Coordinates of C-alpha atoms in Angstrom, one line a residue:
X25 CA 72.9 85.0 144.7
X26 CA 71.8 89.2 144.5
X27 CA 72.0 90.8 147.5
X28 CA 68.4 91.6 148.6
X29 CA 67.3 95.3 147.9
X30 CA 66.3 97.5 150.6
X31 CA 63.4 99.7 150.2
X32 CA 63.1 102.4 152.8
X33 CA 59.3 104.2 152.6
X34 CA 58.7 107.8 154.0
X35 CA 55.5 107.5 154.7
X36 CA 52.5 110.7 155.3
X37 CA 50.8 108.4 158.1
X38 CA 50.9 104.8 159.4
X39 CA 49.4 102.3 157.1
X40 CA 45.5 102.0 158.2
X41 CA 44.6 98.9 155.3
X42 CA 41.3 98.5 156.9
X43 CA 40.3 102.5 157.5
X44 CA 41.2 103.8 153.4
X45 CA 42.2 102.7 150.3
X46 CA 45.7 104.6 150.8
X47 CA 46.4 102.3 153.4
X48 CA 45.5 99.3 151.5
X49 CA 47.9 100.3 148.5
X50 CA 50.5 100.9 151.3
X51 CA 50.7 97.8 152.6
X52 CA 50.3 96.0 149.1
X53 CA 53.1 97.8 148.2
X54 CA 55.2 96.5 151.5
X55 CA 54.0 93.2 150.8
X56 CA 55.1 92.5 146.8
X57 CA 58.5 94.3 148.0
X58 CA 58.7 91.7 151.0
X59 CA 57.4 88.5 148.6
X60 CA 60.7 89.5 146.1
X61 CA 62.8 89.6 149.9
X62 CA 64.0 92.4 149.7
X63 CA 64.5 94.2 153.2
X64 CA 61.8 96.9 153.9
X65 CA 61.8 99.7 156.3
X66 CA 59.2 102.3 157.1
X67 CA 60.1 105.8 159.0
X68 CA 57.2 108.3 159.3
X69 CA 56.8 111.6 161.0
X70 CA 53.2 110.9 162.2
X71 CA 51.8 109.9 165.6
X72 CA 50.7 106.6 165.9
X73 CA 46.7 105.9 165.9
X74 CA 43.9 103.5 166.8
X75 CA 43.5 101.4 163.5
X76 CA 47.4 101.2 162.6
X77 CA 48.5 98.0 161.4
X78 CA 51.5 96.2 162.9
X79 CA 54.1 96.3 160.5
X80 CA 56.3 94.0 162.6
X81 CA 54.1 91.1 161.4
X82 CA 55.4 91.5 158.1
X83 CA 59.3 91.7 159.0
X84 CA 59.4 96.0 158.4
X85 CA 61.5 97.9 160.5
X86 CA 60.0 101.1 161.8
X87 CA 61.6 104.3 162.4
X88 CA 60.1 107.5 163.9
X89 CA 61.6 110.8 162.0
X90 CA 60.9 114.6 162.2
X91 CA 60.4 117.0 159.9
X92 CA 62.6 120.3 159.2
X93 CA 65.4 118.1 161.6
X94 CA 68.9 117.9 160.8
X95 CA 69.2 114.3 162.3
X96 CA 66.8 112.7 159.2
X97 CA 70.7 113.4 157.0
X98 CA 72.3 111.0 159.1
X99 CA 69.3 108.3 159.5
X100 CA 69.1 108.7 155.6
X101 CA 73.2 108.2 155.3
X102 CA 73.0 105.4 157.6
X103 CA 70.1 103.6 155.8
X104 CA 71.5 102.8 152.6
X105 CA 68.6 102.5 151.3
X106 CA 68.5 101.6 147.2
X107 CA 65.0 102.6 147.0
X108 CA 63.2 105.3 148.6
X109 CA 59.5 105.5 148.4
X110 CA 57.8 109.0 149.5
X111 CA 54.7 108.0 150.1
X112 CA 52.4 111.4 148.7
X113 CA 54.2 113.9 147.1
X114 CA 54.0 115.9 150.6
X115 CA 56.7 113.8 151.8
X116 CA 58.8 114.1 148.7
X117 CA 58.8 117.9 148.9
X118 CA 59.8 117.6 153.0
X119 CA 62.6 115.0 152.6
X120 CA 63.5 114.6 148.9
X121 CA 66.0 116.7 149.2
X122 CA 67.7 115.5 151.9
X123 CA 67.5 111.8 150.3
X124 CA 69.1 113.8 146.9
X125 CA 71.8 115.2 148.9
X126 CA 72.5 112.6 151.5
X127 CA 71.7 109.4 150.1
X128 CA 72.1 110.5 146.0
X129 CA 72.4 106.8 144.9
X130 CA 69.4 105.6 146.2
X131 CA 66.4 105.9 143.9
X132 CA 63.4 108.3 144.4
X133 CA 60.3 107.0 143.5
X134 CA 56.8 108.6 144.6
X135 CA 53.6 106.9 145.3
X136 CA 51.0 109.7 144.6
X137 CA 48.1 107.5 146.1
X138 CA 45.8 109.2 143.7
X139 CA 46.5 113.2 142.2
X140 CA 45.9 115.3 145.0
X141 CA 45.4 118.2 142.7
X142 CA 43.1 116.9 140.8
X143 CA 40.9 115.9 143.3
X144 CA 41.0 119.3 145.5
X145 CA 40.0 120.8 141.5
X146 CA 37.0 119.4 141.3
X147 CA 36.3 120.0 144.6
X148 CA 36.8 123.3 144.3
X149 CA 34.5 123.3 140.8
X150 CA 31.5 121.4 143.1
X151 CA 32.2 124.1 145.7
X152 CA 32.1 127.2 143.1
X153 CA 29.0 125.4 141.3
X154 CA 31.5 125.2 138.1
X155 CA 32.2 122.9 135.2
X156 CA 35.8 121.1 136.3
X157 CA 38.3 122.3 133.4
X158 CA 42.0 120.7 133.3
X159 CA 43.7 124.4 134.1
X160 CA 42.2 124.2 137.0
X161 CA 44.7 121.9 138.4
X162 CA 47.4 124.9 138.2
X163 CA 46.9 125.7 141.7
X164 CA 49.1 125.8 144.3
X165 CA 48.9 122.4 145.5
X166 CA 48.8 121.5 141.5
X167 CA 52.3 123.1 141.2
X168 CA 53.8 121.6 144.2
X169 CA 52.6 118.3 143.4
X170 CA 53.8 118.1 139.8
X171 CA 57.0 119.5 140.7
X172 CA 57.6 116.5 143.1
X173 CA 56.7 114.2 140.4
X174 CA 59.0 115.6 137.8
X175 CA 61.9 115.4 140.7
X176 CA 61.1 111.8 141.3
X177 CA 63.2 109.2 139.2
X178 CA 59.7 107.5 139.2
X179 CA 55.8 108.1 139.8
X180 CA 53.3 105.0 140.6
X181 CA 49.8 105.9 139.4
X182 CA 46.8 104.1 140.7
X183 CA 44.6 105.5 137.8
X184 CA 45.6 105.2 134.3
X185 CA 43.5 108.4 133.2
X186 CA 45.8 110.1 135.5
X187 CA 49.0 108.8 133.8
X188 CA 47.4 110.3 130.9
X189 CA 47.0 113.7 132.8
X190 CA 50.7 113.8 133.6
X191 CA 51.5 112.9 130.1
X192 CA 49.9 114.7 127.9
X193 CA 49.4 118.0 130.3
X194 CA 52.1 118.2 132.5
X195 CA 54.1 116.7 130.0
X196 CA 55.9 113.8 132.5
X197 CA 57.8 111.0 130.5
X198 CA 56.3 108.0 130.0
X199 CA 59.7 106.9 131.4
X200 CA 59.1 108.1 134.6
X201 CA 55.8 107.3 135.4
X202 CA 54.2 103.3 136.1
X203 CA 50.7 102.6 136.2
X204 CA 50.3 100.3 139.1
X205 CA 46.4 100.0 140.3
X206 CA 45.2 97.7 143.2
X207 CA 46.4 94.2 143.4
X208 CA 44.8 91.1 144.1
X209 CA 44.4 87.1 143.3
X210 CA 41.1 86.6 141.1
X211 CA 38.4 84.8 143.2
X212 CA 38.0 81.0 142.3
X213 CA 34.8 79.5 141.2
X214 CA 35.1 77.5 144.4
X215 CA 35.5 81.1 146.2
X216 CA 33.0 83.1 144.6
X217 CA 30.7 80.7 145.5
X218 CA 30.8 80.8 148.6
X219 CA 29.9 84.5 149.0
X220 CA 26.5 85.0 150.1
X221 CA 23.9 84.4 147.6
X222 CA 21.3 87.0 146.3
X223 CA 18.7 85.8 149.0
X224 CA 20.7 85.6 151.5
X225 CA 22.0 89.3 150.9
X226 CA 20.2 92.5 152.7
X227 CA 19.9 96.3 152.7
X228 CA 22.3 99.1 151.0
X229 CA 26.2 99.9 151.9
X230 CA 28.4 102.6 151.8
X231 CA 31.9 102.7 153.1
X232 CA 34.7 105.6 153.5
X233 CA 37.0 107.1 155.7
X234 CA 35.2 110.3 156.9
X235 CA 37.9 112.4 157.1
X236 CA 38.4 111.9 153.5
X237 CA 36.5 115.3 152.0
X238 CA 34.9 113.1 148.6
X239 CA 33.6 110.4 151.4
X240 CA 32.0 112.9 153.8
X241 CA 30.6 115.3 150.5
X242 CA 28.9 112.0 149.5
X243 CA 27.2 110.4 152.8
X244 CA 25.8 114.0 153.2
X245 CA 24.5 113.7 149.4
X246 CA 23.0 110.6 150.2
X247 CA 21.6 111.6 153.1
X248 CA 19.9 115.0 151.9
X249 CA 19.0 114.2 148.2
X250 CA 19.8 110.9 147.1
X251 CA 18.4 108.0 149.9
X252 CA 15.2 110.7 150.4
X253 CA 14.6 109.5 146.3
X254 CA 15.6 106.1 146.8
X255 CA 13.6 104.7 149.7
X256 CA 10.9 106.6 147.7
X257 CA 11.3 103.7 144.6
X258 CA 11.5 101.3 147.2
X259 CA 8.6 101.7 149.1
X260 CA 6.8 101.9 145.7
X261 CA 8.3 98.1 144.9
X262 CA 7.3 97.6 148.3
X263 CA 10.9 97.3 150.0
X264 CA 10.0 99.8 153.1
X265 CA 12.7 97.9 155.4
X266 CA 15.4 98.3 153.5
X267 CA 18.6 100.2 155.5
X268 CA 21.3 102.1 154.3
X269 CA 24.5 101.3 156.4
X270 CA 26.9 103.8 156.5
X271 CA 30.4 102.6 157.2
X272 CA 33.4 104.2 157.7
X273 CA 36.8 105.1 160.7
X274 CA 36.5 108.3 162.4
X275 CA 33.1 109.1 162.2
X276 CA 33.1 112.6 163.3
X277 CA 29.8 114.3 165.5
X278 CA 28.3 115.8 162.6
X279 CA 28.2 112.7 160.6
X280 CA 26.7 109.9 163.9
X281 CA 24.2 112.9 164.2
X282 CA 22.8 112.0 160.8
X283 CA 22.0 108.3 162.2
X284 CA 18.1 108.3 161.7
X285 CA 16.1 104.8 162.6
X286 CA 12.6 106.3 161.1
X287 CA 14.4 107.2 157.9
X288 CA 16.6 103.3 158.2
X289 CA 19.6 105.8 157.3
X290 CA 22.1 104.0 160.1
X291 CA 25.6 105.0 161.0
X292 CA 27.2 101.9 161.6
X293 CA 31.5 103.8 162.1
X294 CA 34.0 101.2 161.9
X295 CA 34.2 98.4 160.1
X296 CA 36.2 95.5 161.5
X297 CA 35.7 93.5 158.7
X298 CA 35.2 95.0 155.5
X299 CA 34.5 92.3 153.6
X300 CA 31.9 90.4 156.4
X301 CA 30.0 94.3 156.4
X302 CA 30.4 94.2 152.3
X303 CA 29.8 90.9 150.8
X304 CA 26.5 90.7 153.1
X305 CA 25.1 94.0 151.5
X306 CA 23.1 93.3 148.5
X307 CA 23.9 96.4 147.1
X308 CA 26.6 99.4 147.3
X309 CA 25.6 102.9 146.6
X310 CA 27.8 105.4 146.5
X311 CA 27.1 108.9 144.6
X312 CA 30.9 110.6 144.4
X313 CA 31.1 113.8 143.3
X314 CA 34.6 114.3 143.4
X315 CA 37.9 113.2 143.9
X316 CA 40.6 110.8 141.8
X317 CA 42.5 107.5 142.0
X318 CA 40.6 104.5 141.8
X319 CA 37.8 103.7 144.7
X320 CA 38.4 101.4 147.3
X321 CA 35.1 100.9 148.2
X322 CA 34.2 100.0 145.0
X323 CA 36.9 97.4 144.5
X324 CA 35.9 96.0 147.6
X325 CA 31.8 95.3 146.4
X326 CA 33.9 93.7 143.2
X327 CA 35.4 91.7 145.3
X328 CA 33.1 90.9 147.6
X329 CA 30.6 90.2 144.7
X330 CA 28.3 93.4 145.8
X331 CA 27.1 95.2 142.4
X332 CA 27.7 99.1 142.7
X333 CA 25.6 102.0 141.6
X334 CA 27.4 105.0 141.5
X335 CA 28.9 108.1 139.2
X336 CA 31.1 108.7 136.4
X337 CA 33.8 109.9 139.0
X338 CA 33.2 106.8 140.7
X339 CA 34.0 104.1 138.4
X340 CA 36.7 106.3 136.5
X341 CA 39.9 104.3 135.5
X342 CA 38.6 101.1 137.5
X343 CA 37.1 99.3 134.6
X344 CA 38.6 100.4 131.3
X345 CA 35.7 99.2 128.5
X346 CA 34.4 96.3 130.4
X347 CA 31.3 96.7 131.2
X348 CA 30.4 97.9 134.7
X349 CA 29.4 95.7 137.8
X350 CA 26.0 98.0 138.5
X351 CA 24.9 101.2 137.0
X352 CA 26.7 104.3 136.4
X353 CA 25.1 108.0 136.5
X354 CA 24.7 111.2 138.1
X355 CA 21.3 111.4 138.0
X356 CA 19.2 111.4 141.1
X357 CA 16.2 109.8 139.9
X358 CA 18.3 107.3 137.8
X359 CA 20.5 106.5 140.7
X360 CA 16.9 105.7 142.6
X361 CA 15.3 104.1 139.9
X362 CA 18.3 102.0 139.2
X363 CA 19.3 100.8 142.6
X364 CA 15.1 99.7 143.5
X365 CA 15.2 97.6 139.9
X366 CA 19.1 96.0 140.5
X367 CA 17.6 95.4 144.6
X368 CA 15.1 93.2 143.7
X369 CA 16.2 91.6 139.9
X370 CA 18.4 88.6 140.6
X371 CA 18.7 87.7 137.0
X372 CA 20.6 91.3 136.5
X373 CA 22.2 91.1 140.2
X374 CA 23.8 88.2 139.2
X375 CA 25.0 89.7 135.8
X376 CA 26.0 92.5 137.6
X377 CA 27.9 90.7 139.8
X378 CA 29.6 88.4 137.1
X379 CA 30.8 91.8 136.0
X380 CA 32.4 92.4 138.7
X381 CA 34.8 89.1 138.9
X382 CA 35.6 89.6 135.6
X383 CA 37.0 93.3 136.3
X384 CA 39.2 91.7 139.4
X385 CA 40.5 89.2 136.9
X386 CA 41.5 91.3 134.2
X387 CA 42.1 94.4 136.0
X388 CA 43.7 93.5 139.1
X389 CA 45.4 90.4 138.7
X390 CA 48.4 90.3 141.1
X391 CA 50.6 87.3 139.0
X392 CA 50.8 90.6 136.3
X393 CA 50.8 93.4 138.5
X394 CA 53.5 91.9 141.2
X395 CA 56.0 91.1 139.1
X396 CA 55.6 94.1 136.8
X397 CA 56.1 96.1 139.5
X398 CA 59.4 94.8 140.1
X399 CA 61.1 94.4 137.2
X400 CA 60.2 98.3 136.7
X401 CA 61.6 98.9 139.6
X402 CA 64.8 97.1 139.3
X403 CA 65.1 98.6 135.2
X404 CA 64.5 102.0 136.5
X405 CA 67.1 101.3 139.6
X406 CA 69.5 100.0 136.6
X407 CA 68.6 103.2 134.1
X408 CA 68.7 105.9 137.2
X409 CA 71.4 108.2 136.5
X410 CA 70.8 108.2 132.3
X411 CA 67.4 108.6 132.9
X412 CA 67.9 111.8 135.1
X413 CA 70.2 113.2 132.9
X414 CA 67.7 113.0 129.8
X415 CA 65.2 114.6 131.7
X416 CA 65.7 117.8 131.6
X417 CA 62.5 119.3 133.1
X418 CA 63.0 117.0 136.3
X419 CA 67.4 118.7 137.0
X420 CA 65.9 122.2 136.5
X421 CA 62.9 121.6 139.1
X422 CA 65.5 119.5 141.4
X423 CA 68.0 122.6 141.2
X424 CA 65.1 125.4 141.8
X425 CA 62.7 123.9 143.9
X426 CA 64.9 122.1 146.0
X427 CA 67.2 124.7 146.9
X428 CA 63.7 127.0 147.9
X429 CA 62.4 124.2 149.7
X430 CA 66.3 123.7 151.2
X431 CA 66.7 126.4 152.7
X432 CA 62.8 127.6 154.0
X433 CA 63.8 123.7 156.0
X434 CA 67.0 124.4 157.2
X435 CA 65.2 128.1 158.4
X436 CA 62.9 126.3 160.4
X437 CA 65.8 123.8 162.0
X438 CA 67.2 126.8 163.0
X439 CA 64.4 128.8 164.7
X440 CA 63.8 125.4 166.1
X441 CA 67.6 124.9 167.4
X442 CA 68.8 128.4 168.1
X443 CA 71.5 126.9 170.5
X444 CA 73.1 125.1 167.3
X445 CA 76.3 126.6 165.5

């Protein structure tokens, strides 16, 4: 019988499955490494917070660490991990090269949650009133980022358009990079149907962590232009109750301030139960403007048999050339027009949501993605030290950037330590 591997994740927060999408790929992640048996830990420099999930319940062992601290080379030593996962390429560029240095056999693999860079580029383009071009992901952050990626022995990507990105731009091996989206069993017949039905469905949803910048840029897009146009269409189809709830954790001031009764624009904050909040909605609206990966909330209304109207950025990489579970467009009076019609059609609803299931099913299937994920994971453990040494690109950054990073750390652990020899 093979020993069990043991995966050790340096994670950028605790897991929060039920506050963002990040968290939910987290703990998939800790669960398809746990269903193979292999032993998990999970050490994070962040604080602990209100919506954390207990990773006890699903057998990890936890660890506290700190950054620019000597004492992470001897926890790493000690750990014997085979497979380290940095979890964000922010934790890659703290402890990666302490993992390459203390712990060289173990493999390094990134999970970038979505491309970082690309996501604060087209912010930056909304921000600057600019058309989004591909160069502008040569930013700082851009740099950093795709340095950490060409260090790792391997990259999972959420979004398949951003595999192509790092492919064809930043010119990453196809070697050393997995796309790995969502997971999930496709709904039975015997499942689906016992979501709520078309008539027993009310009002409009959106969902998002608000301290995630694309989720706050779009509640304040649908509160100032686009659920102004909406509620227009729907009080000419004669819909004048309908609500828009607006879900999400950490609901800052500026956003509860927005809660308006007359308008039926209702901060709702946390959800407890995404799903209960979701699968009740008859509709999900959510106009994003920017950001990358693929969108949690919109996976959710797929599986929760909610239809989704929403933007190009939106649905990007979710769907491939299936055709979408709502409407798609950027267009203010479209996205009105669209949402009234879809509220109150149930032949289309119900296409719409037929749409949907059949994403989730070919997609997001978990019997592919599960065990694809570990036999890549075990070829990749298998092909480590060959495949570093044919990447070229991914030595030189390890023997420049490292060393920069190396020593900027072990500055810090010094100021921080002056007493130390």
């Amino acid at each position: 019988m093979n020993t069990p591997l043991h995966v050790l994740i340096i994670g950028y927060v605790w897991p929060e499955p039920n506050s963002s999408a990040a968290g939910y790929r987290m703990l998939q992640l800790i669960q398809s490494f746990r269903k193979s048996e292999w032993k998990v830990s999970f050490a994070t420099p962040a604080q602990p917070t209100e919506h954390m999930t207990d990773l006890s319940t699903h057998q990890v062992t936890c660890h506290s660490i700190q950054v620019n601290d000597d004492t992470f080379n001897q926890f790493i030593a000690d750990a014997n991990a085979d497979i380290v996962v940095f979890d964000r390429f922010m934790m890659e560029e703290q402890f990666g090269w302490r993992v390459e240095k203390h712990s060289p056999n173990s493999l390094r693999a990134l999970n970038t949650e979505d491309l970082h860079s690309l996501r604060e580029a087209r912010h930056n383009a909304i921000k600057q009133n600019s058309t989004f071009n591909i160069e502008d992901m040569h930013s700082d952050i851009g740099i950093r980022e795709i340095a950490a990626i060409h260090r790792s022995d391997l990259t999972l990507m959420v979004s398949e358009h951003e595999c192509k990105i790092l492919q064809e731009h930043f010119h990453v091996p196809a070697s050393h990079v997995m796309h790995l989206p969502f997971m999930t069993h496709s709904l039975s017949e015997e499942e689906k149907a016992l979501r709520p039905s078309f008539e027993n469905r009310q009002h409009l949803i959106w969902i998002g962590n608000f301290r995630h910048a694309p989720n706050w840029d779009a509640v304040l897009q649908l509160k100032q232009t686009f659920w102004p146009a909406i509620r227009k269409k729907l009080k000419e189809n004669g819909l004048s109750d309908v609500e828009l709830h607006i879900y999400g954790a950490y609901p800052p001031p500026k956003a509860t301030q927005l809660h308006n009764e007359k308008e039926r624009f209702l901060i709702k904050g946390w959800a407890e139960n995404v799903t209960d909040v979701m699968q009740n909605a008859k509709l999900c609206v959510a106009p994003i403007r920017f950001g990358a990966g693929i969108k949690g909330k919109l996976y959710d209304a797929m599986l929760c048999g909610t239809p989704s109207i929403t933007s190009p950025i939106g649905a990007e990489s979710m769907h491939g050339s299936l055709p979408w579970n709502g409407i798609i467009t950027s267009d203010i009076e479209e996205f009105a027009s669209a949402t009234a019609s879809l509220y109150q059609d149930q032949e289309s609803w119900n296409l719409m949501q037929k749409n949907g299931d059949r994403i989730i099913e070919e997609k997001y299937e978990i019997n592919h993605w599960e065990p694809s994920l570990i036999k890549r994971l075990k070829l990749q453990l298998s092909l480590k030290e060959p495949l570093r040494n044919a990447h070229f690109l991914g030595k030189m950054m390890r023997h420049h950037s490292m060393k920069s990073t190396q020593y900027m750390s072990q500055w810090i652990t010094l100021k921080n330590n002056p007493t130390n020899d």
